[in-house]
JSON list of C-alpha atoms in Angstrom, two decimals:
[
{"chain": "F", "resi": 1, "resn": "UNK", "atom": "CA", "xyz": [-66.70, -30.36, 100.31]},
{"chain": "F", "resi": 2, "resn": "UNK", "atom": "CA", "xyz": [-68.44, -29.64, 97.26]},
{"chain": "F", "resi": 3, "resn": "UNK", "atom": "CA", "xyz": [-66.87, -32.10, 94.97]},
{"chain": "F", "resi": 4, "resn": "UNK", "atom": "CA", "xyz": [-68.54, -35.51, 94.21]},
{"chain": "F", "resi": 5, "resn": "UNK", "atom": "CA", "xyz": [-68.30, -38.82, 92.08]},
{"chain": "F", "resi": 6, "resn": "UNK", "atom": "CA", "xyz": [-68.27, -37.48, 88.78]},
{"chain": "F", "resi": 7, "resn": "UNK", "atom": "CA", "xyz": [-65.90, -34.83, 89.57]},
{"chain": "F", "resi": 8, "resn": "UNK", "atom": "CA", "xyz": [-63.46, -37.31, 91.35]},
{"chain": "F", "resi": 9, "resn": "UNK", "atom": "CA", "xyz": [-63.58, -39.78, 88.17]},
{"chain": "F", "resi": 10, "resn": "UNK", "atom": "CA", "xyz": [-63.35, -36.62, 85.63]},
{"chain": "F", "resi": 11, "resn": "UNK", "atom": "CA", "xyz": [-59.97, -35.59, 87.44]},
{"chain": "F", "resi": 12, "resn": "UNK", "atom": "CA", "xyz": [-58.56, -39.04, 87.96]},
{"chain": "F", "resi": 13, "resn": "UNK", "atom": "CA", "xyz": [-59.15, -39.74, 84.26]},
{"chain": "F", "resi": 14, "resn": "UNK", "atom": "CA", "xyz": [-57.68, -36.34, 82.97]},
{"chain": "F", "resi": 15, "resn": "UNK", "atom": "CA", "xyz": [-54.73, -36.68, 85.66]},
{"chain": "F", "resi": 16, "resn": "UNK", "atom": "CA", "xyz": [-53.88, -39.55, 83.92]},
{"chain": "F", "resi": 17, "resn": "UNK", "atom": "CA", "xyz": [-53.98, -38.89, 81.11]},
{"chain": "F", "resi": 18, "resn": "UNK", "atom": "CA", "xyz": [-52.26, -35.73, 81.16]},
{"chain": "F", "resi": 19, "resn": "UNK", "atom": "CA", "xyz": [-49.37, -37.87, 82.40]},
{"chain": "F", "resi": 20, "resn": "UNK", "atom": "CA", "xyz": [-48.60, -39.51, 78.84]},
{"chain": "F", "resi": 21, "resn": "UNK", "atom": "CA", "xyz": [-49.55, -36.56, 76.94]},
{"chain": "F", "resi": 22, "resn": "UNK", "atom": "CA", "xyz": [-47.23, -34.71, 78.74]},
{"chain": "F", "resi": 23, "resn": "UNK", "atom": "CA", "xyz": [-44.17, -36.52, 78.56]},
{"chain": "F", "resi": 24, "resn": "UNK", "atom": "CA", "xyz": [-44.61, -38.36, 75.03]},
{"chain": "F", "resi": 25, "resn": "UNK", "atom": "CA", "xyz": [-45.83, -34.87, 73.44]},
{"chain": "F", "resi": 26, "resn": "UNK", "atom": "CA", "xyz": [-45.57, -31.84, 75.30]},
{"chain": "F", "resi": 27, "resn": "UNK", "atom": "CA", "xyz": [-41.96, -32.68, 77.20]},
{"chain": "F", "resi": 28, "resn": "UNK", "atom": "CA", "xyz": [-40.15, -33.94, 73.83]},
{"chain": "F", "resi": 29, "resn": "UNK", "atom": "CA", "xyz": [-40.73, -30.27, 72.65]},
{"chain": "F", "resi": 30, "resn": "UNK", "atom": "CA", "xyz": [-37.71, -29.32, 75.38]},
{"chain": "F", "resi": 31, "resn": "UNK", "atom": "CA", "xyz": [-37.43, -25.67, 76.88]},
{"chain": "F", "resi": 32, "resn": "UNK", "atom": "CA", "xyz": [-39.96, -24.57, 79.61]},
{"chain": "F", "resi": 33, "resn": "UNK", "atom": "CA", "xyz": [-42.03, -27.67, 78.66]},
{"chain": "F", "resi": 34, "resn": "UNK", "atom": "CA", "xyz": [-39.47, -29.98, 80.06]},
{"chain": "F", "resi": 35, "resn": "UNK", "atom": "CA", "xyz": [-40.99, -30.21, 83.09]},
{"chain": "F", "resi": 36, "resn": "UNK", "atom": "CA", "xyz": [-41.71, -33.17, 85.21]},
{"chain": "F", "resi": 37, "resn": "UNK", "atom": "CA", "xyz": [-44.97, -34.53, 84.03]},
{"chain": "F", "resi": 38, "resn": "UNK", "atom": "CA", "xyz": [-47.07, -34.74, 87.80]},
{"chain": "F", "resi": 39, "resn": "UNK", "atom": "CA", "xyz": [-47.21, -31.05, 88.12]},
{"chain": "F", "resi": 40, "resn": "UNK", "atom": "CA", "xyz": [-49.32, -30.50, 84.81]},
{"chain": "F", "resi": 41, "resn": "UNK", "atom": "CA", "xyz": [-50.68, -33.54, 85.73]},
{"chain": "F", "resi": 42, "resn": "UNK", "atom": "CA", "xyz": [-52.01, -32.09, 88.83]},
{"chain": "F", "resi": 43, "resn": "UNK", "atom": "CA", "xyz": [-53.32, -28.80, 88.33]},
{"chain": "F", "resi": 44, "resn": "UNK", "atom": "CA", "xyz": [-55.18, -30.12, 84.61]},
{"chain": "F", "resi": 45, "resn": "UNK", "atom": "CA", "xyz": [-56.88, -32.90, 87.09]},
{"chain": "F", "resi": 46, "resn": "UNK", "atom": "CA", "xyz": [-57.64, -29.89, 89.88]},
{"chain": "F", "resi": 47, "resn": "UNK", "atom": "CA", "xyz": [-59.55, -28.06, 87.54]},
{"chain": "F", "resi": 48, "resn": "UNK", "atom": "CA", "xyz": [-61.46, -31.10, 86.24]},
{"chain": "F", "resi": 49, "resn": "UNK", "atom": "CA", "xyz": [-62.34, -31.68, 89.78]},
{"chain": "F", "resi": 50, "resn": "UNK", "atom": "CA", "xyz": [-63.20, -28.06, 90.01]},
{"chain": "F", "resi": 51, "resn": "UNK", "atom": "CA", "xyz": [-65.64, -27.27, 86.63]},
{"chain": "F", "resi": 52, "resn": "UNK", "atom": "CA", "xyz": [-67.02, -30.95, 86.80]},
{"chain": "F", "resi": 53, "resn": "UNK", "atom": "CA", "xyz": [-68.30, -30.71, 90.48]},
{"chain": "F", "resi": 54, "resn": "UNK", "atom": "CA", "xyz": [-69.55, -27.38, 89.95]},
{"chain": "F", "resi": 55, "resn": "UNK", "atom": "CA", "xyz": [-71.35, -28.50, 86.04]},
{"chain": "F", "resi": 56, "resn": "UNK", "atom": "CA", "xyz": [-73.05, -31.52, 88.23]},
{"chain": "F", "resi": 57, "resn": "UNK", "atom": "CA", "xyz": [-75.80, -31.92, 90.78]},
{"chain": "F", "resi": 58, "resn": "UNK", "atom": "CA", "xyz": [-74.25, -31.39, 94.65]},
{"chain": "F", "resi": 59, "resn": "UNK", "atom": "CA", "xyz": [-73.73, -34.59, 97.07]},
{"chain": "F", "resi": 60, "resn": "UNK", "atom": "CA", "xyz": [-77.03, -35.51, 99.07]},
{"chain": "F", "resi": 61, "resn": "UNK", "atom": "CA", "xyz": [-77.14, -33.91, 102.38]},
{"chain": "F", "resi": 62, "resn": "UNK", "atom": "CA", "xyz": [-76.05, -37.27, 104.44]},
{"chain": "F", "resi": 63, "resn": "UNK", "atom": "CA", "xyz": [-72.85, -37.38, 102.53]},
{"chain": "F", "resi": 64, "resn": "UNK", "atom": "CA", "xyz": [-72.21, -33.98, 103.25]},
{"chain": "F", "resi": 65, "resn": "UNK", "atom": "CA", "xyz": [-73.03, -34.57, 106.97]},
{"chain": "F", "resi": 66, "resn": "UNK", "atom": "CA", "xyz": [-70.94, -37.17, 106.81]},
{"chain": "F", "resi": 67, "resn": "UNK", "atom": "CA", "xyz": [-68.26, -35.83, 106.00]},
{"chain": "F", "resi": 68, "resn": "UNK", "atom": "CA", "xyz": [-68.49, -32.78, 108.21]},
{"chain": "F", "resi": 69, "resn": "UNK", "atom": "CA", "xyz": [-68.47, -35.27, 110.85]},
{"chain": "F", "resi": 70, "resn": "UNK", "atom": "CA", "xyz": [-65.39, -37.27, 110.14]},
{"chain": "F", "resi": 71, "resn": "UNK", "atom": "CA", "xyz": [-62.92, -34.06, 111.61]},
{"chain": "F", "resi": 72, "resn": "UNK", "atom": "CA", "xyz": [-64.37, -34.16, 114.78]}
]
């Protein structure tokens, strides 16, 4: 609910990129890293989503109305 644009882009860019960092130079390292690259992926994008949103101004009050809305 809290989340907008710049938070969104932040954890689709770190998402993806945690995806080849992972498994060209994290995974190669073998052990617990060996892992399958999605779930570090994930929670690395998460937490962009997370700090980002929270660093940057809220969504205007429509949006938010909007999307309140949308369940119902």
């Amino acid at each position: 609910r809290r989340s907008n644009r710049q938070g969104i882009m932040a954890g689709l860019v770190v998402g993806g990129v945690m995806i080849f960092v992972w498994k060209f130079l994290v995974a190669p390292m073998g052990g617990m890293f060996n892992i399958y690259e999605l779930l570090p992926a994930f929670l690395c994008a998460l937490c962009a989503i997370v700090v980002v949103s929270l660093a940057t101004p809220a969504p205007a009050k429509e949006i938010v109305e909007e999307f309140e809305g949308v369940g119902k």
